[in-house]
Amino acid sequence: MVTKLPKVDVVTVGVGWMGGIVAAELTKAGFNVVGLDKGMEKNLKDYQLTHDELRYHVRSEGNQSLTHETFTLRNTLDQEANPIRQKSSIVIGNGIGGGGSHWAAQTHRYYPYDFEIRTKTIEKYGEGKIPENMTIQDWGITYDEMDPYYDKFEKMVGASGEPDPNYPQRSNPYPNPPLKKSEGMKMFEKVAKQLGYKPFVTPAATVSQTYTNPDGETLNACQYCGFCSGNYCEYGAKADPLVTVIPTAQKTGKFELRSHAKVIRVLHDGKKATGVLYQDTRSGEEFEQPADLVVLSSYVFNNVRLLLLSNIGKPYDPVTGTGVIGKNFTDHHGYPTTIGLFDDKKFNNYAYTGAHGMTITDFTGDLFDHSNLNFLHGAQIEFRHFGSAPIGNNPTPPGTQMWGREFKKNSLFYSNRDLSIFSQKAALPYKDYYIDLDPNYKDVNGDPLIRITWDYSENERALTEFIQEKHIEILKEMGASHIIPHPLPDHFSGFLNGQHNGGGAIMGADPETSAVNSYLQMWDMDNLFVCGASAFPHFGVSNPTTTAGALTYRATEGMIKYLKEGGGLLVQAKKDKTLA
Amino acid sequence: MSEEQKKDPILEKPTSRREFLKNSGLTVGGLVLGGALGGTFLSKTETVTKEVEVEVPVEVEVPVAGEETQHETHETQDYIDALQYFTRVEDFLALSAATEVIYPEDEHGPGAIKLGAPFFIDKQLASPWGRNADDYMVRPFKPGESPLTRSEIVLQGVRKLNEVSQEKHSTAFNGLNEEQQIAILRDFESGSIEMELTSSSSFFALLRQLTLEGCFSDPVYGGNKNMEGWKMKEFPGAQMSYTHVVESKEFVKIDPISLSAHIKH
């Protein structure tokens, strides 16, 4: 039996960054919002005793349990997928705040090239430069249109940084100055400049000073305590939906938050969404929550899964390349990483914040010439501190035994003598890589799991090789005694360690090739919005949250307009002429 | 202590062992075994099953004032050094010996046993994590996937350590010298020892990971005794702020604090 609840203006499915932004903006505009989240209630009081590497980093306390629901993975279309079974393999935030409670809080923007990737690639190199199976497409929006929403997101989270010298323009500077420079950052900066690169302090939403955002929420100054990404911040110094947008929504008195509420279907009449069907995860009791506007604001996989389970939109077919739901799934993993060990120098590696470091963007997007390169797009180079904790940090020179006396001696010697250079690389979409419903494995309710079909592409392999040479060049100049490049694995194994997934409900200008428009409004159902990185037609080089958050701010403008003006598509559909 | 005794965590406490022997009188091959352990821990009216109440006659071990407590101050707080998961002492002894080979005591400081890693591992295997409570364990398991829980893998693995050791050297794993132990562990690591529904390389990887966790996790979990693991690594533990350190050109050594300091103040 399903209990039918009174209708509300807006219901959000998932209350992390995207659901929180929607709740804040829509309640401020006077609408009633109900936020449903399948996880537990949590708030800043839960963050007081979290300096615990085993519990948070190793055992993944903040991740969703996979007991009742996971994902399956295969690398190619002809394989049978296996479930990803271990909780520690999938970093997807649990509870109110979602992944926004334990992100590293890096806040780069995407580049103008990203939003018009197909057009700009063809303009510069001709269509032949794009491999046949690579399905890059324009986003249906330009960087200039994105800038105000980036600005809004950066102000909300208190982004702390200095301008990227390669960036075209920003309407405003970062709201806070950059984080402090460590000795390692200074060494990297000096060498990078000598080599002709343009390093800058990585922008981060672990705020560099006490800051009150435009909604009146205060973030405290970062303490560089070392327990950051993977942990919750007890200072409220890391921007988190729980210290920003959720309290903003709650102050209006128009936001009702329900935890342990797992949405299992979007209800609709074929043309409009009428609400959602959800389940109390503890009792199994089912509820119908009717709403004028339904917003999917959960993680990429769940957004897409709900569309597929609810028969909304045309599922993507990897054989014909038609349909949209599940299309252009991308995964940001296989981060090229190179470690330098320094025999003569020790660093305070126990300190720092999640996104602490310096970045070089000279090899990003189309900022360098690809005419003689066998890949498109690029990677950022980051000198990165993570806050090294002792279980995970056992660096040893190449050739060292991984256990026993030699291991102990070397790992103790080098535990504060390692610095790492790391790259996030663009993940470009392919015709064969997508997500759909698994034919074999089911969740606790008997609903099929999401199946991922994905592997590292030739583009990524070439990119990794190219960028890792730069890592080695820099570490050599920095005086590393041993340099250890980590190669890209042979195949993607399903270790989703960074909450960096995208696609499946992608945005665009053309309903034939995209699921949502530039307001993240479903082409096929105008009162349904799908927010988050599920809208990314490809993955740019940097972390997704800033771009996903900016797009969601834009979406909220569309939602408000939609509710005030009584419906309709917010963008006129047009044919994407760059696609054959 | 002899080399053999060093590898035996129970034998590391000579006073306790004397008490054990006096109280139970049950020893096999020089080791204090299950019955004695169980007897010590059960109170007189402990209900063993729902149907039958079993009275277990035991003499309760009474610490002798001024003897054990004063000499081994850091051991007096270790009432948690007992078994929650393992039921056979011989399994635990094999585990302990293996952890010590993976992370041995040397001139830099204590090894896995002194750091409490074996007891840490026992507690982890008894926990929901040891039973894969948060993992997707729905069938079917395909070739290459293991349907076993972590605790089942480790239990099978340590028994296999003893089995292989018996076959090769006619003694339990903890009775071997370090070289012999290393040779056997290498065989496990390479995957060349046959195991049921899992591989010896999976077991070894889990054992290595658990050993490092036991040496370096917060002491709240029973390992990293006295934060000695952190001290060796110059890791300051659960500090609240490094604003004074972050820009320093030199390495700043800070005495560690543990999570217990957070709850006390």
Tab-separated table of C-alpha atoms in Angstrom, chain B:
chain	number	residue	atom	x	y	z
B	1	MET	CA	63.489	-14.861	25.331
B	2	SER	CA	64.162	-17.424	22.644
B	3	GLU	CA	63.363	-16.625	18.992
B	4	GLU	CA	60.361	-18.881	19.213
B	5	GLN	CA	58.972	-17.177	22.263
B	6	LYS	CA	59.293	-13.760	20.629
B	7	LYS	CA	56.859	-14.779	17.967
B	8	ASP	CA	54.294	-15.884	20.468
B	9	PRO	CA	52.228	-13.003	21.803
B	10	ILE	CA	50.938	-14.995	24.722
B	11	LEU	CA	54.408	-16.059	25.729
B	12	GLU	CA	55.485	-12.447	25.668
B	13	LYS	CA	53.859	-11.990	29.045
B	14	PRO	CA	55.688	-14.451	31.246
B	15	THR	CA	53.716	-13.542	34.353
B	16	SER	CA	50.398	-13.966	32.652
B	17	ARG	CA	51.493	-17.276	31.299
B	18	ARG	CA	52.410	-18.523	34.724
B	19	GLU	CA	48.990	-17.483	35.943
B	20	PHE	CA	47.348	-19.259	33.059
B	21	LEU	CA	49.194	-22.456	33.728
B	22	LYS	CA	48.455	-22.324	37.399
B	23	ASN	CA	44.787	-21.706	36.783
B	24	SER	CA	44.036	-24.072	33.993
B	25	GLY	CA	46.702	-26.686	33.986
B	26	LEU	CA	45.861	-27.437	30.400
B	27	THR	CA	48.714	-27.207	27.952
B	28	VAL	CA	49.409	-28.959	24.706
B	29	GLY	CA	52.813	-28.841	23.121
B	30	GLY	CA	53.849	-25.930	25.254
B	31	LEU	CA	50.895	-23.757	24.195
B	32	VAL	CA	47.962	-22.670	26.225
B	33	LEU	CA	44.936	-23.731	24.266
B	34	GLY	CA	41.303	-22.933	23.704
B	35	GLY	CA	39.707	-24.543	26.734
B	36	ALA	CA	41.898	-22.638	29.081
B	37	LEU	CA	41.329	-19.365	27.280
B	38	GLY	CA	37.596	-19.862	27.239
B	39	GLY	CA	37.526	-20.871	30.851
B	40	THR	CA	39.310	-17.756	31.914
B	41	PHE	CA	36.859	-15.500	30.156
B	42	LEU	CA	33.574	-17.103	31.086
B	43	SER	CA	32.072	-16.144	34.376
B	44	LYS	CA	30.475	-18.786	36.542
B	45	THR	CA	26.941	-18.164	35.359
B	46	GLU	CA	27.603	-17.343	31.738
B	47	THR	CA	24.815	-18.611	29.504
B	48	VAL	CA	26.372	-20.505	26.668
B	49	THR	CA	23.241	-21.415	24.754
B	50	LYS	CA	19.641	-20.458	25.230
B	51	GLU	CA	18.530	-23.886	26.325
B	52	VAL	CA	21.290	-25.010	28.599
B	53	GLU	CA	22.981	-23.044	31.287
B	54	VAL	CA	26.481	-24.285	31.753
B	55	GLU	CA	28.393	-23.587	34.883
B	56	VAL	CA	32.048	-23.355	34.076
B	57	PRO	CA	34.198	-23.832	37.101
B	58	VAL	CA	37.098	-21.461	36.863
B	59	GLU	CA	39.522	-19.837	39.128
B	60	VAL	CA	39.504	-16.157	38.354
B	61	GLU	CA	42.910	-14.793	37.587
B	62	VAL	CA	43.895	-12.244	40.205
B	63	PRO	CA	46.751	-9.941	39.350
B	64	VAL	CA	49.418	-10.011	41.989
B	65	ALA	CA	49.827	-6.490	43.258
B	66	GLY	CA	53.169	-4.910	42.630
B	67	GLU	CA	54.377	-7.672	40.373
B	68	GLU	CA	52.940	-7.452	36.896
B	69	THR	CA	51.367	-4.029	37.014
B	70	GLN	CA	54.484	-2.178	38.026
B	71	HIS	CA	56.950	-3.840	35.715
B	72	GLU	CA	54.936	-3.743	32.535
B	73	THR	CA	52.958	-0.561	32.821
B	74	HIS	CA	51.792	-0.393	29.205
B	75	GLU	CA	50.534	-3.960	29.299
B	76	THR	CA	48.168	-3.431	32.178
B	77	GLN	CA	45.777	-1.454	29.985
B	78	ASP	CA	45.578	-4.242	27.429
B	79	TYR	CA	42.531	-6.104	28.679
B	80	ILE	CA	41.377	-5.814	25.086
B	81	ASP	CA	44.132	-8.164	23.961
B	82	ALA	CA	41.951	-11.229	23.759
B	83	LEU	CA	40.187	-12.973	20.922
B	84	GLN	CA	36.817	-12.017	19.447
B	85	TYR	CA	37.002	-13.850	16.143
B	86	PHE	CA	39.592	-16.631	16.203
B	87	THR	CA	38.647	-19.703	18.172
B	88	ARG	CA	41.779	-21.811	17.848
B	89	VAL	CA	44.929	-20.435	19.391
B	90	GLU	CA	47.086	-22.154	16.786
B	91	ASP	CA	45.386	-20.068	14.073
B	92	PHE	CA	46.077	-16.899	15.962
B	93	LEU	CA	49.695	-17.852	16.527
B	94	ALA	CA	50.193	-18.417	12.807
B	95	LEU	CA	48.559	-15.053	12.112
B	96	SER	CA	50.752	-13.308	14.665
B	97	ALA	CA	53.914	-14.834	13.277
B	98	ALA	CA	52.954	-13.857	9.729
B	99	THR	CA	52.261	-10.232	10.682
B	100	GLU	CA	55.639	-10.024	12.373
B	101	VAL	CA	57.374	-11.219	9.211
B	102	ILE	CA	55.482	-8.622	7.195
B	103	TYR	CA	56.349	-5.836	9.641
B	104	PRO	CA	59.212	-7.057	11.846
B	105	GLU	CA	60.697	-5.543	14.951
B	106	ASP	CA	64.076	-3.973	14.149
B	107	GLU	CA	66.404	-1.181	15.219
B	108	HIS	CA	63.763	1.393	14.152
B	109	GLY	CA	61.190	0.127	16.605
B	110	PRO	CA	58.532	-2.462	17.367
B	111	GLY	CA	57.113	-4.892	14.865
B	112	ALA	CA	53.542	-5.948	14.202
B	113	ILE	CA	53.204	-8.071	17.360
B	114	LYS	CA	54.381	-5.429	19.794
B	115	LEU	CA	52.239	-2.884	17.988
B	116	GLY	CA	49.202	-5.096	18.599
B	117	ALA	CA	48.464	-5.831	14.946
B	118	PRO	CA	47.374	-9.471	15.523
B	119	PHE	CA	44.735	-8.466	18.087
B	120	PHE	CA	43.715	-5.563	15.865
B	121	ILE	CA	43.189	-8.035	13.018
B	122	ASP	CA	41.141	-10.355	15.215
B	123	LYS	CA	38.834	-7.452	16.134
B	124	GLN	CA	38.504	-6.306	12.538
B	125	LEU	CA	37.577	-9.801	11.410
B	126	ALA	CA	34.923	-9.967	14.128
B	127	SER	CA	33.487	-6.628	12.996
B	128	PRO	CA	30.818	-6.045	10.324
B	129	TRP	CA	33.705	-5.209	7.958
B	130	GLY	CA	35.143	-8.682	8.521
B	131	ARG	CA	31.807	-10.111	7.465
B	132	ASN	CA	31.547	-7.808	4.412
B	133	ALA	CA	28.357	-6.335	5.830
B	134	ASP	CA	28.502	-3.258	3.583
B	135	ASP	CA	29.508	-5.122	0.444
B	136	TYR	CA	27.313	-6.507	-2.298
B	137	MET	CA	27.400	-10.258	-1.655
B	138	VAL	CA	24.539	-11.264	-3.924
B	139	ARG	CA	25.059	-14.409	-6.028
B	140	PRO	CA	26.080	-15.509	-8.583
B	141	PHE	CA	29.807	-15.135	-8.015
B	142	LYS	CA	31.691	-15.498	-11.284
B	143	PRO	CA	35.052	-17.191	-11.746
B	144	GLY	CA	37.652	-14.904	-10.207
B	145	GLU	CA	35.228	-13.511	-7.652
B	146	SER	CA	35.253	-14.860	-4.112
B	147	PRO	CA	32.018	-15.569	-2.268
B	148	LEU	CA	33.976	-15.688	0.992
B	149	THR	CA	33.973	-12.956	3.588
B	150	ARG	CA	37.243	-11.374	4.678
B	151	SER	CA	37.153	-13.260	7.963
B	152	GLU	CA	36.687	-16.553	6.106
B	153	ILE	CA	39.586	-15.760	3.773
B	154	VAL	CA	41.951	-14.961	6.640
B	155	LEU	CA	40.887	-17.982	8.660
B	156	GLN	CA	41.419	-20.320	5.742
B	157	GLY	CA	44.704	-18.562	4.978
B	158	VAL	CA	46.233	-18.886	8.427
B	159	ARG	CA	45.237	-22.542	8.619
B	160	LYS	CA	46.866	-23.011	5.250
B	161	LEU	CA	50.021	-21.359	6.596
B	162	ASN	CA	50.188	-24.021	9.283
B	163	GLU	CA	49.330	-26.779	6.849
B	164	VAL	CA	52.059	-25.807	4.381
B	165	SER	CA	54.487	-25.371	7.237
B	166	GLN	CA	53.668	-28.821	8.617
B	167	GLU	CA	54.141	-30.394	5.214
B	168	LYS	CA	57.451	-28.701	4.547
B	169	HIS	CA	59.028	-28.508	7.978
B	170	SER	CA	56.872	-30.675	10.254
B	171	THR	CA	56.066	-27.814	12.567
B	172	ALA	CA	53.537	-24.998	12.925
B	173	PHE	CA	54.217	-21.725	11.091
B	174	ASN	CA	55.150	-19.833	14.238
B	175	GLY	CA	57.786	-22.448	15.010
B	176	LEU	CA	59.759	-21.721	11.833
B	177	ASN	CA	62.686	-19.385	11.547
B	178	GLU	CA	62.196	-16.108	9.723
B	179	GLU	CA	63.771	-17.300	6.497
B	180	GLN	CA	61.452	-20.290	6.305
B	181	GLN	CA	58.472	-18.071	7.086
B	182	ILE	CA	59.449	-15.608	4.366
B	183	ALA	CA	59.735	-18.411	1.823
B	184	ILE	CA	56.247	-19.654	2.635
B	185	LEU	CA	54.718	-16.176	2.594
B	186	ARG	CA	56.300	-15.535	-0.831
B	187	ASP	CA	54.539	-18.634	-2.123
B	188	PHE	CA	51.270	-17.283	-0.787
B	189	GLU	CA	51.922	-13.841	-2.243
B	190	SER	CA	52.611	-15.244	-5.702
B	191	GLY	CA	49.342	-17.149	-5.642
B	192	SER	CA	50.976	-20.546	-5.895
B	193	ILE	CA	49.324	-22.064	-2.827
B	194	GLU	CA	45.972	-23.639	-3.572
B	195	MET	CA	43.071	-22.231	-1.585
B	196	GLU	CA	39.356	-22.905	-1.716
B	197	LEU	CA	37.099	-20.252	-3.318
B	198	THR	CA	39.842	-17.653	-3.062
B	199	SER	CA	43.510	-17.317	-3.952
B	200	SER	CA	46.550	-17.260	-1.740
B	201	SER	CA	47.528	-13.946	-3.307
B	202	SER	CA	44.179	-12.429	-2.247
B	203	PHE	CA	44.716	-13.764	1.257
B	204	PHE	CA	48.236	-12.376	1.366
B	205	ALA	CA	47.173	-8.945	0.094
B	206	LEU	CA	44.484	-8.807	2.773
B	207	LEU	CA	46.927	-9.937	5.454
B	208	ARG	CA	49.500	-7.329	4.434
B	209	GLN	CA	46.904	-4.561	4.377
B	210	LEU	CA	45.511	-5.603	7.769
B	211	THR	CA	49.008	-5.732	9.234
B	212	LEU	CA	49.776	-2.170	8.139
B	213	GLU	CA	46.394	-1.046	9.441
B	214	GLY	CA	47.155	-2.688	12.773
B	215	CYS	CA	50.487	-0.888	12.975
B	216	PHE	CA	49.241	2.562	11.978
B	217	SER	CA	45.545	3.049	12.699
B	218	ASP	CA	44.438	5.036	15.702
B	219	PRO	CA	45.054	3.038	18.901
B	220	VAL	CA	41.297	2.984	19.499
B	221	TYR	CA	41.178	-0.138	17.297
B	222	GLY	CA	43.619	-2.093	19.432
B	223	GLY	CA	46.762	-1.759	17.312
B	224	ASN	CA	49.444	0.932	17.126
B	225	LYS	CA	50.032	0.432	20.844
B	226	ASN	CA	51.094	3.595	22.613
B	227	MET	CA	51.135	5.234	19.186
B	228	GLU	CA	54.520	3.571	18.665
B	229	GLY	CA	53.737	3.036	14.975
B	230	TRP	CA	53.081	6.731	14.530
B	231	LYS	CA	56.202	7.642	16.453
B	232	MET	CA	58.319	5.532	14.098
B	233	LYS	CA	56.771	7.288	11.121
B	234	GLU	CA	56.852	10.727	12.740
B	235	PHE	CA	53.130	11.019	12.166
B	236	PRO	CA	51.487	13.373	14.668
B	237	GLY	CA	48.114	11.597	14.736
B	238	ALA	CA	44.821	13.327	15.301
B	239	GLN	CA	46.018	16.933	15.582
B	240	MET	CA	43.470	19.663	15.115
B	241	SER	CA	45.503	22.304	13.311
B	242	TYR	CA	48.719	22.750	11.378
B	243	THR	CA	48.381	26.414	10.485
B	244	HIS	CA	51.711	27.009	12.252
B	245	VAL	CA	53.462	24.272	10.285
B	246	VAL	CA	52.109	24.549	6.785
B	247	GLU	CA	54.560	27.141	5.461
B	248	SER	CA	57.614	25.802	7.250
B	249	LYS	CA	60.710	25.103	5.165
B	250	GLU	CA	61.870	22.475	7.657
B	251	PHE	CA	60.203	19.290	8.820
B	252	VAL	CA	58.430	19.879	12.122
B	253	LYS	CA	58.338	16.907	14.464
B	254	ILE	CA	55.246	16.854	16.663
B	255	ASP	CA	54.432	14.344	19.406
B	256	PRO	CA	51.351	12.386	18.345
B	257	ILE	CA	47.947	12.509	19.956
B	258	SER	CA	45.187	9.956	19.417
B	259	LEU	CA	41.434	10.250	19.094
B	260	SER	CA	41.082	9.454	22.784
B	261	ALA	CA	42.472	12.926	23.448
B	262	HIS	CA	39.521	14.397	21.545
B	263	ILE	CA	36.868	12.683	23.605
B	264	LYS	CA	38.524	13.393	26.961
B	265	HIS	CA	38.764	17.146	26.667
